XYZ file of C-alpha atoms in Angstrom:
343
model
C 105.546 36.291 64.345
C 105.760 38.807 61.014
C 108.219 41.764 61.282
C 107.796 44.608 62.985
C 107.074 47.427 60.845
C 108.539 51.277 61.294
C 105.648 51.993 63.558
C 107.081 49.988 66.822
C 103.668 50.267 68.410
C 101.635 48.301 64.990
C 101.978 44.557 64.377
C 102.178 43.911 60.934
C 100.980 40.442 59.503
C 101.979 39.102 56.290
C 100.381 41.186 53.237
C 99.004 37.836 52.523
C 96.793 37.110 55.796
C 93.187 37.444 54.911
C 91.259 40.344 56.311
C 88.982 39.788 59.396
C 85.615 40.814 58.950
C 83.207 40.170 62.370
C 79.610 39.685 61.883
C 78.965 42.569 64.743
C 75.301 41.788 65.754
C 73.148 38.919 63.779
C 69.641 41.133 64.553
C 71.002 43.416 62.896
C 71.951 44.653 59.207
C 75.639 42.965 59.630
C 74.909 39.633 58.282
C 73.078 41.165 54.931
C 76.079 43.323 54.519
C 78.833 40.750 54.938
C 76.994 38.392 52.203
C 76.458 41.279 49.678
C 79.976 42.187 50.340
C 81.429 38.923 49.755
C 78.775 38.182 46.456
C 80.278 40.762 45.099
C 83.959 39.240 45.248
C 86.604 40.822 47.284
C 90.167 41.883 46.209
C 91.582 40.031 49.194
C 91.340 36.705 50.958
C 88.865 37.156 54.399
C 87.043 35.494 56.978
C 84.328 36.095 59.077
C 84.234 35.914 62.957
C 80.481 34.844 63.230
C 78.153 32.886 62.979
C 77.507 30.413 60.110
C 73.591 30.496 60.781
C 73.087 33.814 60.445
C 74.799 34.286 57.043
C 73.014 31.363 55.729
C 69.711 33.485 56.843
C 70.994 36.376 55.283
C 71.746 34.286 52.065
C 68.757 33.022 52.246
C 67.458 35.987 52.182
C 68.860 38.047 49.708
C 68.818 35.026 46.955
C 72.295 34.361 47.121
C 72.252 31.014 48.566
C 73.011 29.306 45.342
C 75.949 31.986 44.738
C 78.065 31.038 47.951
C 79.183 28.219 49.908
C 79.822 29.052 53.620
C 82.181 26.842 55.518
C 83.048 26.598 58.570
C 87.082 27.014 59.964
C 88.941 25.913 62.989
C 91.625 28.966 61.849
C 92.078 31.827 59.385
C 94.441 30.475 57.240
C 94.731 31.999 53.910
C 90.944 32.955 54.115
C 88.184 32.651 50.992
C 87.525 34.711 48.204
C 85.448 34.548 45.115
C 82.146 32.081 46.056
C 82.706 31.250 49.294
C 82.405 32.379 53.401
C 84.722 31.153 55.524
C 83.454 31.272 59.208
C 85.097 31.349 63.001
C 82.965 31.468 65.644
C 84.351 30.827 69.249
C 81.129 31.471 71.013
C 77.527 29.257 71.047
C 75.153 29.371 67.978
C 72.429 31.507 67.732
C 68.977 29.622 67.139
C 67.956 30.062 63.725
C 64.939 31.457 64.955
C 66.221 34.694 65.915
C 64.744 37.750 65.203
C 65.359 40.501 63.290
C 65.295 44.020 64.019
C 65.537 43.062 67.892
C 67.539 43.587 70.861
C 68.336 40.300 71.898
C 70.773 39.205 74.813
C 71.926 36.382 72.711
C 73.080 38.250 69.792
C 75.097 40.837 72.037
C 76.882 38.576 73.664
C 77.708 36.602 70.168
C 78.634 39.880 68.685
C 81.167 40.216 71.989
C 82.367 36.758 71.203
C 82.930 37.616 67.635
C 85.100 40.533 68.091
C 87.449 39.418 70.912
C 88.233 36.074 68.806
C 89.205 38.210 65.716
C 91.202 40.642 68.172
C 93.251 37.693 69.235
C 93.703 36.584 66.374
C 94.884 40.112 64.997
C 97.181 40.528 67.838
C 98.765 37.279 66.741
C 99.324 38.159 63.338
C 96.672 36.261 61.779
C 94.872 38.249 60.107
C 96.100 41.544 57.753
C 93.325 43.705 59.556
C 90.239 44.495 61.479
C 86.776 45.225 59.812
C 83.623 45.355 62.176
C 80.006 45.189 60.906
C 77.807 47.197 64.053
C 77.243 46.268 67.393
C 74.368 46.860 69.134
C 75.309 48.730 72.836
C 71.539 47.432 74.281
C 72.063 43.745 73.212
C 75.712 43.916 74.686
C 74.257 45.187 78.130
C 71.129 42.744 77.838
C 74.032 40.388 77.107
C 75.817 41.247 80.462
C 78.505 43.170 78.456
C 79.332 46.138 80.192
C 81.581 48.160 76.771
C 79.840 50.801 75.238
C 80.734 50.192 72.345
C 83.468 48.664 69.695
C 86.266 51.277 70.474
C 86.639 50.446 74.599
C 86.522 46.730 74.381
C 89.167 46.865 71.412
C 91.504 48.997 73.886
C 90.642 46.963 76.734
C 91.176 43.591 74.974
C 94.441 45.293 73.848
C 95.708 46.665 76.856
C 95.883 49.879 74.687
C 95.792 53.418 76.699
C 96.395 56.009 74.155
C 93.711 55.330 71.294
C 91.295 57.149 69.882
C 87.870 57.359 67.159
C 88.934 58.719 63.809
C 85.804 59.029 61.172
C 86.652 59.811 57.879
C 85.713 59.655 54.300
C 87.024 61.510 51.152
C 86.467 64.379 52.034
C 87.016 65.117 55.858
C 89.039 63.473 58.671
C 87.708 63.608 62.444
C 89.570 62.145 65.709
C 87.979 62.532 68.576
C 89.503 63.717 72.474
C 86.334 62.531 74.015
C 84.061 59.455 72.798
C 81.001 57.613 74.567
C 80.893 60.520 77.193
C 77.738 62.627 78.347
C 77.933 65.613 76.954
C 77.943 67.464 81.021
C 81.226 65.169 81.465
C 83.507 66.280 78.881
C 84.243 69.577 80.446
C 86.019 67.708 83.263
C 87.537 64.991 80.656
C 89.573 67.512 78.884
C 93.047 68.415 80.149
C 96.351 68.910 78.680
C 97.347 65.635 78.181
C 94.173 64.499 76.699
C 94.469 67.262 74.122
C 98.251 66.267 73.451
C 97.355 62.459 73.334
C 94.421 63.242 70.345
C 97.109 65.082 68.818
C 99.297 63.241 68.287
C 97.410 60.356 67.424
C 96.071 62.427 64.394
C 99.538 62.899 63.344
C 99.468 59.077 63.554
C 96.676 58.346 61.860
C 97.690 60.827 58.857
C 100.868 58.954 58.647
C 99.424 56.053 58.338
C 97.083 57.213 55.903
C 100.570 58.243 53.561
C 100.174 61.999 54.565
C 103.910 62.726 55.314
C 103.888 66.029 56.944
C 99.785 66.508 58.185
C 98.131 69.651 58.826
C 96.028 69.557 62.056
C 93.583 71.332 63.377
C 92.277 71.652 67.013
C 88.582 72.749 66.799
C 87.379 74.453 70.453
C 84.952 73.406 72.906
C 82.957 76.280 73.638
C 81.138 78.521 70.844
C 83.603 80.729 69.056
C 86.584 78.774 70.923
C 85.716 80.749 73.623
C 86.097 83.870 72.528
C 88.655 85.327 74.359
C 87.282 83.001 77.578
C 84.036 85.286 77.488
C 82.250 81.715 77.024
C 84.788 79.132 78.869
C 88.296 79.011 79.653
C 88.796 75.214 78.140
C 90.733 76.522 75.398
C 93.129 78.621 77.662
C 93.899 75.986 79.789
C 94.155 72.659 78.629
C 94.044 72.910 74.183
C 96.049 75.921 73.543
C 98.784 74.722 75.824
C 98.575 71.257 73.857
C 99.087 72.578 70.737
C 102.167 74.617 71.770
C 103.760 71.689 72.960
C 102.787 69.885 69.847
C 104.431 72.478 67.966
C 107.798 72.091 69.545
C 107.588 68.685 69.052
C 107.408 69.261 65.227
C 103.725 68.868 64.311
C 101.974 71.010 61.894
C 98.962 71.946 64.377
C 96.730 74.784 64.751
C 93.814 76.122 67.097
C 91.919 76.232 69.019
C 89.482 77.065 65.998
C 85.522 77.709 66.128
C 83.699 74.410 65.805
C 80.775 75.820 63.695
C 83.901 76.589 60.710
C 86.675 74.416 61.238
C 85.376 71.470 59.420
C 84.136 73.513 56.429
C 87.897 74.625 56.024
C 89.456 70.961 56.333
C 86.843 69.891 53.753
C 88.111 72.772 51.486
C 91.835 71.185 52.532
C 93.030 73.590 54.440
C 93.891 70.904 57.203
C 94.020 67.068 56.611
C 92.453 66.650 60.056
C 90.259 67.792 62.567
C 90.678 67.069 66.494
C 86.967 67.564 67.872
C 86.358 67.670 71.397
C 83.272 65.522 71.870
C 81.526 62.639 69.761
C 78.369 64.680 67.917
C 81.055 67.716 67.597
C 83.156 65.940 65.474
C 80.928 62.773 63.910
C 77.650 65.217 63.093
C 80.232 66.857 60.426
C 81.298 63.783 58.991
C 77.260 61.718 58.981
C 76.008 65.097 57.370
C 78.164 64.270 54.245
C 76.591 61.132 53.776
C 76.920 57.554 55.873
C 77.433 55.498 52.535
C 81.448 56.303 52.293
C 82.523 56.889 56.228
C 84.521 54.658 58.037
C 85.246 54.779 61.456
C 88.966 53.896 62.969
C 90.010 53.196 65.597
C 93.703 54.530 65.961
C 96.404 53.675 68.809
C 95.774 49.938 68.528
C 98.776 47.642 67.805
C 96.332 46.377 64.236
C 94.869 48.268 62.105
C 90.685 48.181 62.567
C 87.992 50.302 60.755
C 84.517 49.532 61.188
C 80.980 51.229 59.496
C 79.437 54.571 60.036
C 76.188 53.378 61.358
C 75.004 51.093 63.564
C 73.036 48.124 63.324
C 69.706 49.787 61.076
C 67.350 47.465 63.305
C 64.320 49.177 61.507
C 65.637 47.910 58.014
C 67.131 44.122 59.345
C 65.868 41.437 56.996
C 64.325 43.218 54.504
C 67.379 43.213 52.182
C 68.259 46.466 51.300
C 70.984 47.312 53.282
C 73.750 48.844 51.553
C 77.021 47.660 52.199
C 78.730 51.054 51.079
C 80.361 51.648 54.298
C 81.785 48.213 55.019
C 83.230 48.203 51.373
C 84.737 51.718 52.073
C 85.996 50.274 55.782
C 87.205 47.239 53.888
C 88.663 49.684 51.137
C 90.208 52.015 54.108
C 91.914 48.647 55.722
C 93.559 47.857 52.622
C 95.483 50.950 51.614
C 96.587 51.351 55.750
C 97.971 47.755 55.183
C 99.284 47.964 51.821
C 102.918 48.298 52.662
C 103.408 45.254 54.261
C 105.143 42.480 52.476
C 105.195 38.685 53.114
């Protein structure tokens, strides 16, 4: 097993361990955006956790058959680059029949398949890093795969307790306290410790990012923070006492601020990153700037994973003109988080 790095809780695989890219589900936009991706030559060795049939339909489909050879591999080895795919896939393959644009219980529980191989594969130092085309939650459940979505199955696969969703693009930085939650439950999900826990794992995930000394800031729950608990007492009791005893722990952190200004202020840099209560308080912010450059990540895990800003575009599946923006930015964002490591 590679060293450990300074981060005790991160496994750090050689620099030279190709990046994992999984094909997330094959009705969806994922395949198209892997083969553009790869077309368009990589900086970096990778594989794909997948399946070869539905990247020879998306080949297929975007003319780029002729352009790329993709084999299949017992293990990641030093991965492919320039003209070629190389392909895992630990689960059954998917009929070449399938369709596009659907929710289909075969494709969720591939996609499942997919994603657990390349986490054990990135807990064993295998692979440099995680990168995750979309997932569709339906074809999971149709599939019998009871995970909302990417971020509890990687914790749960893990055995990871503190994690937690960070979008972010050039401009603005979001972790979340609260993720795939109905919005009447996160009232009752918020405490002290979840509000230190988010915390400090945007301290993490600035360091990681090379921000040596980050500037945080806690954005309320209730309108106006709360004004003065005239609207909720959430801020009194569980996020203002969070951020004092972030503060005597040595963090840069501020709040609880008003949620309809704080992310203006962190995209004029007045704070490198934004702690937002619940999942359309802090990822509305980010989307509104534009879904070509975000990347979602998920931070706590012992690997580094980022994934795309959208999910599987069922409505545009097939039709070839998918833009792989995000996944280059995710594979982009992977990169630079891994690019201290040495062989």
């Amino acid at each position: 097993m590679p060293a450990t790095p300074s981060d005790p809780a991160l496994l750090a695989a050689p620099a030279s361990a190709p990046l994992a890219f999984t094909l997330g589900d094959a009705a969806g936009v994922g395949p198209e955006l892997i083969v553009r991706l790869f077309a368009e030559g990589l900086p970096h060795p990778a594989v794909v956790y997948g399946d070869r049939g539905a990247l020879l339909r998306a080949s297929q489909a975007l003319g780029l058959s002729d352009r790329l050879r993709i084999l299949p591999l017992d293990t990641p080895g030093a991965g492919t680059t320039d003209g070629e795919i190389g392909v895992l896939n630990r689960g059954e393959a998917l009929p070449p029949d399938l369709p596009w644009g659907r929710e289909d219980a075969r494709a969720g529980r591939g996609a499942y398949a997919y994603l657990c191989h390349a986490i054990d594969d990135a807990r064993a130092g295998y692979v440099r890093a995680l990168v995750t085309a979309p997932l569709h939650k339906g074809a999971l459940h149709a599939g019998g795969i009871d995970f909302p979505g990417h971020t509890e199955i990687l914790a749960q696969r893990t055995g990871t307790t503190d994690y937690a969703m960070m979008l972010a693009n050039d401009e603005l930085r979001v972790l979340l306290v609260t993720i795939h939650l109905a919005l009447a439950k996160v009232p009752a999900a918020l405490d002290q410790a979840a509000e230190l826990r988010a915390i400090r794992l945007a301290q993490r995930a600035c360091r990681q990012a090379g921000i040596d000394r980050p500037r945080i800031a806690v954005a309320g729950l209730n309108p106006h923070a709360g004004e003065g608990g005239a609207f909720g007492d959430e801020e009194a009791r569980h996020i203002a006492p969070a951020i004092a005893q972030a503060r005597l722990e040595g963090l840069d952190v501020t709040g609880p601020w008003p949620g309809d200004t704080v992310f203006m202020r962190a995209r004029q840099g007045e704070f490198d990153i934004v702690v937002a209560q619940y999942h359309d308080q802090g990822l509305i912010p980010v989307k509104y700037l534009g879904l070509d450059e975000g990347v979602n990540v998920t931070v706590g895990l012992p690997f580094v994973r980022t994934s795309v800003d959208h999910g599987t575009a069922f409505d545009i599946a097939g039709r070839g003109i998918a833009d792989p923006a995000s996944l280059r930015a995710a594979m982009r964002m992977a990169l630079r988080m891994t690019a201290g490591r040495k062989d």
